[in-house]
Protein backbone atom coordinates (compact mmCIF):
# COMPACT_ATOMS: atom_id res chain seq x y z
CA UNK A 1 -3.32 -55.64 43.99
CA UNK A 2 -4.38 -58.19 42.04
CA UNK A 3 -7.81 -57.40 41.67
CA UNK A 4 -7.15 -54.05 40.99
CA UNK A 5 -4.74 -55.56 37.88
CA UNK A 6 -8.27 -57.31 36.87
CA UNK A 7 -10.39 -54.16 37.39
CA UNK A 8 -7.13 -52.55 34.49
CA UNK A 9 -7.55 -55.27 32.58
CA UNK A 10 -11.33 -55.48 31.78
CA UNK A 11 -11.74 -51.45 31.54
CA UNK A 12 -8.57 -51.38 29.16
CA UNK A 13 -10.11 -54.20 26.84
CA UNK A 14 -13.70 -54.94 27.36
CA UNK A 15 -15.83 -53.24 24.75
CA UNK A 16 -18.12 -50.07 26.61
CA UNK A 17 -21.44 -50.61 26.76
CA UNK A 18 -23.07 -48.27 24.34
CA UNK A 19 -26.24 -46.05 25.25
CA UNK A 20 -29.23 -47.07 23.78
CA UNK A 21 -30.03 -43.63 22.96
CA UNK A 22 -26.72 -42.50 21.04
CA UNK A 23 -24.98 -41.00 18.14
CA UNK A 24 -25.69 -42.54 14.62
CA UNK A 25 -22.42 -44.11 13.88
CA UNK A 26 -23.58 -46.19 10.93
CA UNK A 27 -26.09 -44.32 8.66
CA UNK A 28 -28.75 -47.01 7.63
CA UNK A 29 -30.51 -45.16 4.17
CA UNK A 30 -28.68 -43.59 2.20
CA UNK A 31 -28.04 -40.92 -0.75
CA UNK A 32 -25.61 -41.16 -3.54
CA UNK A 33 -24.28 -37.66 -5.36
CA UNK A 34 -25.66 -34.59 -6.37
CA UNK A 35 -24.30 -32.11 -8.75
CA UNK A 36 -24.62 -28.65 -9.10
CA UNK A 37 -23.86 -25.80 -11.41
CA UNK A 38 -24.11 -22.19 -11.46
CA UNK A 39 -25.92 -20.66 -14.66
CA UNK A 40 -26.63 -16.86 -15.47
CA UNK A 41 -30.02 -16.27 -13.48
CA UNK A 42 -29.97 -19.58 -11.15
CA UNK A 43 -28.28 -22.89 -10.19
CA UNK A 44 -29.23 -25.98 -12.00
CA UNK A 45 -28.91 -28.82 -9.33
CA UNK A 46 -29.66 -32.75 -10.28
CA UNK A 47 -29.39 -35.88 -8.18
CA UNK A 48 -30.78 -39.43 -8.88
CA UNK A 49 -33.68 -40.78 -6.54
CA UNK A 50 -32.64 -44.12 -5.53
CA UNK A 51 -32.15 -44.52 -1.67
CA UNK A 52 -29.60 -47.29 -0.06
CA UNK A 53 -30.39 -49.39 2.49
CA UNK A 54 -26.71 -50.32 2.73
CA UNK A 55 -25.63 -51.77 -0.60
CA UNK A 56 -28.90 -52.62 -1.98
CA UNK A 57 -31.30 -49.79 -3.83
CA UNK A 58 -33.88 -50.51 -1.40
CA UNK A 59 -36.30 -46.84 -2.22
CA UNK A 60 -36.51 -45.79 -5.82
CA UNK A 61 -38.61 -42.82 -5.61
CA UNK A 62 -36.89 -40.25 -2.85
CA UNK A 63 -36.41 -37.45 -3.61
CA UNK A 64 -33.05 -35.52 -2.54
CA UNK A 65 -33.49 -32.16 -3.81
CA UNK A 66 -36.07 -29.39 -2.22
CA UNK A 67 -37.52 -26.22 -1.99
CA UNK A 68 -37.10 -24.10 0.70
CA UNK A 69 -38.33 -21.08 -0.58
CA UNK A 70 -38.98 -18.83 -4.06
CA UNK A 71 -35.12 -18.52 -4.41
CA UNK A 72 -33.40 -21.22 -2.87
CA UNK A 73 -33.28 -24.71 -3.22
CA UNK A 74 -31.03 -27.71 -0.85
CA UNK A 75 -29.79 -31.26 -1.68
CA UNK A 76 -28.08 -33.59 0.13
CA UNK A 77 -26.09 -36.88 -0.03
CA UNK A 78 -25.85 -39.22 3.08
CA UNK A 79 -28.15 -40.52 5.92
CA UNK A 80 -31.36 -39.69 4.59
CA UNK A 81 -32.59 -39.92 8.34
CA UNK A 82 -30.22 -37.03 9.55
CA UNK A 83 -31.24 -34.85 6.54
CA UNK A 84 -35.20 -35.34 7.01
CA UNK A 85 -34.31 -34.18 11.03
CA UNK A 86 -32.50 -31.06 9.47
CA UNK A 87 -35.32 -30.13 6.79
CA UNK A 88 -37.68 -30.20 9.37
CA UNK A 89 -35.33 -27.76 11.53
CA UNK A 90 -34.90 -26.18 8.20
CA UNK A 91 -39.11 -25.96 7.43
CA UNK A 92 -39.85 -24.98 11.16
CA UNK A 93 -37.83 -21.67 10.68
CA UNK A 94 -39.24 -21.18 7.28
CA UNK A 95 -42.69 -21.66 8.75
CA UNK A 96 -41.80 -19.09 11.36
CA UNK A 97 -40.05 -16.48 9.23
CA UNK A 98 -43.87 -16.59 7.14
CA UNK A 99 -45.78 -16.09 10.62
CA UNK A 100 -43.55 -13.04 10.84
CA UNK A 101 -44.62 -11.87 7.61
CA UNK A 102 -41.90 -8.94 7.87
CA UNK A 103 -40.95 -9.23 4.50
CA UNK A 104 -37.81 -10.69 5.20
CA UNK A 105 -36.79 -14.15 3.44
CA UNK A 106 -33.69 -16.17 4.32
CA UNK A 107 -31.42 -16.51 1.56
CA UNK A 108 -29.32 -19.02 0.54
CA UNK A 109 -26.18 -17.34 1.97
CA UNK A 110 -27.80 -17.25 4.49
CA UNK A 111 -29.24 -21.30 4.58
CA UNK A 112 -25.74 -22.06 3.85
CA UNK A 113 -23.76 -20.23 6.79
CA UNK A 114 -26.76 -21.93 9.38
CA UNK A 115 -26.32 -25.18 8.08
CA UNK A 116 -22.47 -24.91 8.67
CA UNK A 117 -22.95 -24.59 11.97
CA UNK A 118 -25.44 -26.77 12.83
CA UNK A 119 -23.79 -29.53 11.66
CA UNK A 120 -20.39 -28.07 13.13
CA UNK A 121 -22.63 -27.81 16.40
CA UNK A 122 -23.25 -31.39 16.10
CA UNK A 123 -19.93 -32.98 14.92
CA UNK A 124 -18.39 -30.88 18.25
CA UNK A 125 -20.91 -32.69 20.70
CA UNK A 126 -19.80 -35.92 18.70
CA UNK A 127 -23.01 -37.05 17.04
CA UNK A 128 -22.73 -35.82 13.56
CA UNK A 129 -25.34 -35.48 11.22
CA UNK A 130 -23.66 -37.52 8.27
CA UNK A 131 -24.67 -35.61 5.25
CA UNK A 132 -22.98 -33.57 2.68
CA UNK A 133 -25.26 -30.59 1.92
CA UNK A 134 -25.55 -28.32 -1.27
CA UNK A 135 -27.69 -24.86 -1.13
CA UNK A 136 -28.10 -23.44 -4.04
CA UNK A 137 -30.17 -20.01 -5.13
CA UNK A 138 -30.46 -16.37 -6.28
CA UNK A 139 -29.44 -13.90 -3.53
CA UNK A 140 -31.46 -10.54 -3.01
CA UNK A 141 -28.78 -8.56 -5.37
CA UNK A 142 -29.67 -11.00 -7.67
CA UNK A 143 -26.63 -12.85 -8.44
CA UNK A 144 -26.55 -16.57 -7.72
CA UNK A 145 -24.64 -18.62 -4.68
CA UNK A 146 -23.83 -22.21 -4.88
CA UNK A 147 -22.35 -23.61 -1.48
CA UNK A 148 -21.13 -26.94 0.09
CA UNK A 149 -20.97 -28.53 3.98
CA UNK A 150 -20.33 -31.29 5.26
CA UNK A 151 -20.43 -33.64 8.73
CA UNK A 152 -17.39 -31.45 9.84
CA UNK A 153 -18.51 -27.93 9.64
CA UNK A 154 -16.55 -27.52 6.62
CA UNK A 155 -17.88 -25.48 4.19
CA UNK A 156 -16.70 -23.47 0.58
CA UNK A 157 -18.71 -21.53 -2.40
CA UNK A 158 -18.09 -22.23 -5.77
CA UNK A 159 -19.74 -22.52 -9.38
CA UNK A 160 -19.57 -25.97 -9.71
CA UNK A 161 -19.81 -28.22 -6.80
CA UNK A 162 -20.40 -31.85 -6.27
CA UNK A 163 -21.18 -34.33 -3.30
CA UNK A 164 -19.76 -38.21 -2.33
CA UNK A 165 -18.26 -39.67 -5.70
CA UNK A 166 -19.46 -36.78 -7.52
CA UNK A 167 -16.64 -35.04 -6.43
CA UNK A 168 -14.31 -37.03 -8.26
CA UNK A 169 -16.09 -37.91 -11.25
CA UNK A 170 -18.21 -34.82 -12.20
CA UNK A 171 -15.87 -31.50 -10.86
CA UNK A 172 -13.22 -32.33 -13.18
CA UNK A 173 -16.19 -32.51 -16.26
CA UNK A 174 -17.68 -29.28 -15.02
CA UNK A 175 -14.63 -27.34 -14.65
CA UNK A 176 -13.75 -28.06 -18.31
CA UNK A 177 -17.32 -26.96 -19.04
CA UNK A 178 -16.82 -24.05 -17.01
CA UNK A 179 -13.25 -23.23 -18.75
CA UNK A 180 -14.93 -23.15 -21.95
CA UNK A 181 -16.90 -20.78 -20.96
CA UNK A 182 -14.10 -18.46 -20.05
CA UNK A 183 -15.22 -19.40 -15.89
CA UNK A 184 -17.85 -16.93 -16.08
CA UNK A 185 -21.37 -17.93 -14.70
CA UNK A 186 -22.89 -15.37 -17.06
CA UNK A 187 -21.70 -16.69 -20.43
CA UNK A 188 -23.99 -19.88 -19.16
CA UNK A 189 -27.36 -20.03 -20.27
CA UNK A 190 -29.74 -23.24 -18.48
CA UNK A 191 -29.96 -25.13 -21.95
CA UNK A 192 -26.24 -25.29 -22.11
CA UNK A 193 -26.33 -26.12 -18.00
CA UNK A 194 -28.53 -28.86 -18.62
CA UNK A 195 -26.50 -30.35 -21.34
C-alpha cells in the first residue's frame, strides 16, 4: 500500500518529462502588430520590421509582410519561426498551383479560409502555430477582402483589422477614419489610406 501511496504521490506532483521533440510553448522571435485597411481598389497593409528575441529588438531588418501572388498579400504577428514553416506551406502550393498552369490563382478568400484551418488543425493536435495572421487582396470580382486568424482557428473579415496591441490602439483610430468616410471602402482612395 504504501508504495503504491509513493507511486500517487510522485505522478500527482513530479513535473512530466517533456519530449524533446514537442510543441513550441514559448515562441523565441518574435513580431509586434500589423495594421491593415481596406481602400477602393486594394488593402493598404503596414507593419514595422524589428524582430524580438524576447524583450530585446534583437533583428531590425525582417520583414513581416509578403507576396503571395499578383492579388494577395499576408502579414503576420507572433513566432516568426511558426510563420516562416507556414509561408513555406503557403509558397509550396503556390509553386504547385503555377506547375498546373490551369489558369486558376488562389485568392485571398481563399488563403484566408486555408489558413483558418491549418492553424485550427494545429491548435486541435495541441501544438499551435502562435501567430496572428492578416490576408489581404483583390478577389476575382474585383472587390477587396481583408481577413484575420489566429492560434485558435478563429477567424473574421472586416475593413479595418489589426494584430497583438494593434488591436487596441489602432481599430478604434481606423474606425473613426472609416466613420468619416460614411464606412464605405469606396469613398477611400490609397493617399487618404496611407495618411
Amino acid at each position: 500500500r504504501f508504495a503504491n501511496y509513493c507511486m500517487f504521490m510522485q505522478s500527482a506532483y513530479c513535473p512530466v518529462k517533456k519530449d524533446p521533440i514537442g510543441a513550441t510553448i514559448y515562441p523565441t522571435v518574435t513580431g509586434s502588430s500589423v495594421v491593415a485597411v481596406k481602400y477602393n481598389g486594394g488593402v493598404l497593409m503596414a507593419s514595422d520590421t524589428e524582430a524580438f528575441y524576447g524583450k530585446q529588438a534583437r533583428y531590425r531588418d525582417m520583414p513581416r509582410i509578403f507576396k503571395v501572388n499578383d492579388k494577395t498579400i499576408i502579414s503576420c504577428s507572433g513566432d516568426l519561426a511558426d510563420f516562416a514553416y507556414l509561408k513555406e506551406i503557403i509558397d509550396e502550393m503556390i509553386h504547385e498551383e503555377r506547375l498546373l498552369d490551369d489558369g486558376f490563382e488562389t485568392n485571398a478568400r481563399a488563403l484566408h479560409t486555408w489558413i483558418t484551418r491549418i492553424l485550427y488543425h494545429r491548435r486541435s493536435k495541441l501544438n499551435p502555430l502562435y501567430n496572428s495572421i492578416l490576408v489581404g487582396g483583390i478577389l476575382p470580382d474585383g472587390s477587396t477582402f481583408l481577413g484575420y486568424c489566429n492560434l485558435l482557428g478563429a477567424s473574421y473579415q472586416g475593413n479595418c483589422l489589426a494584430t497583438g496591441f494593434g488591436q487596441y490602439l489602432a481599430i478604434p483610430l481606423l474606425r473613426d477614419f472609416l466613420e468619416q468616410h460614411d464606412n464605405k471602402v469606396d469613398n477611400i482612395t490609397l493617399e487618404a489610406a496611407q495618411d
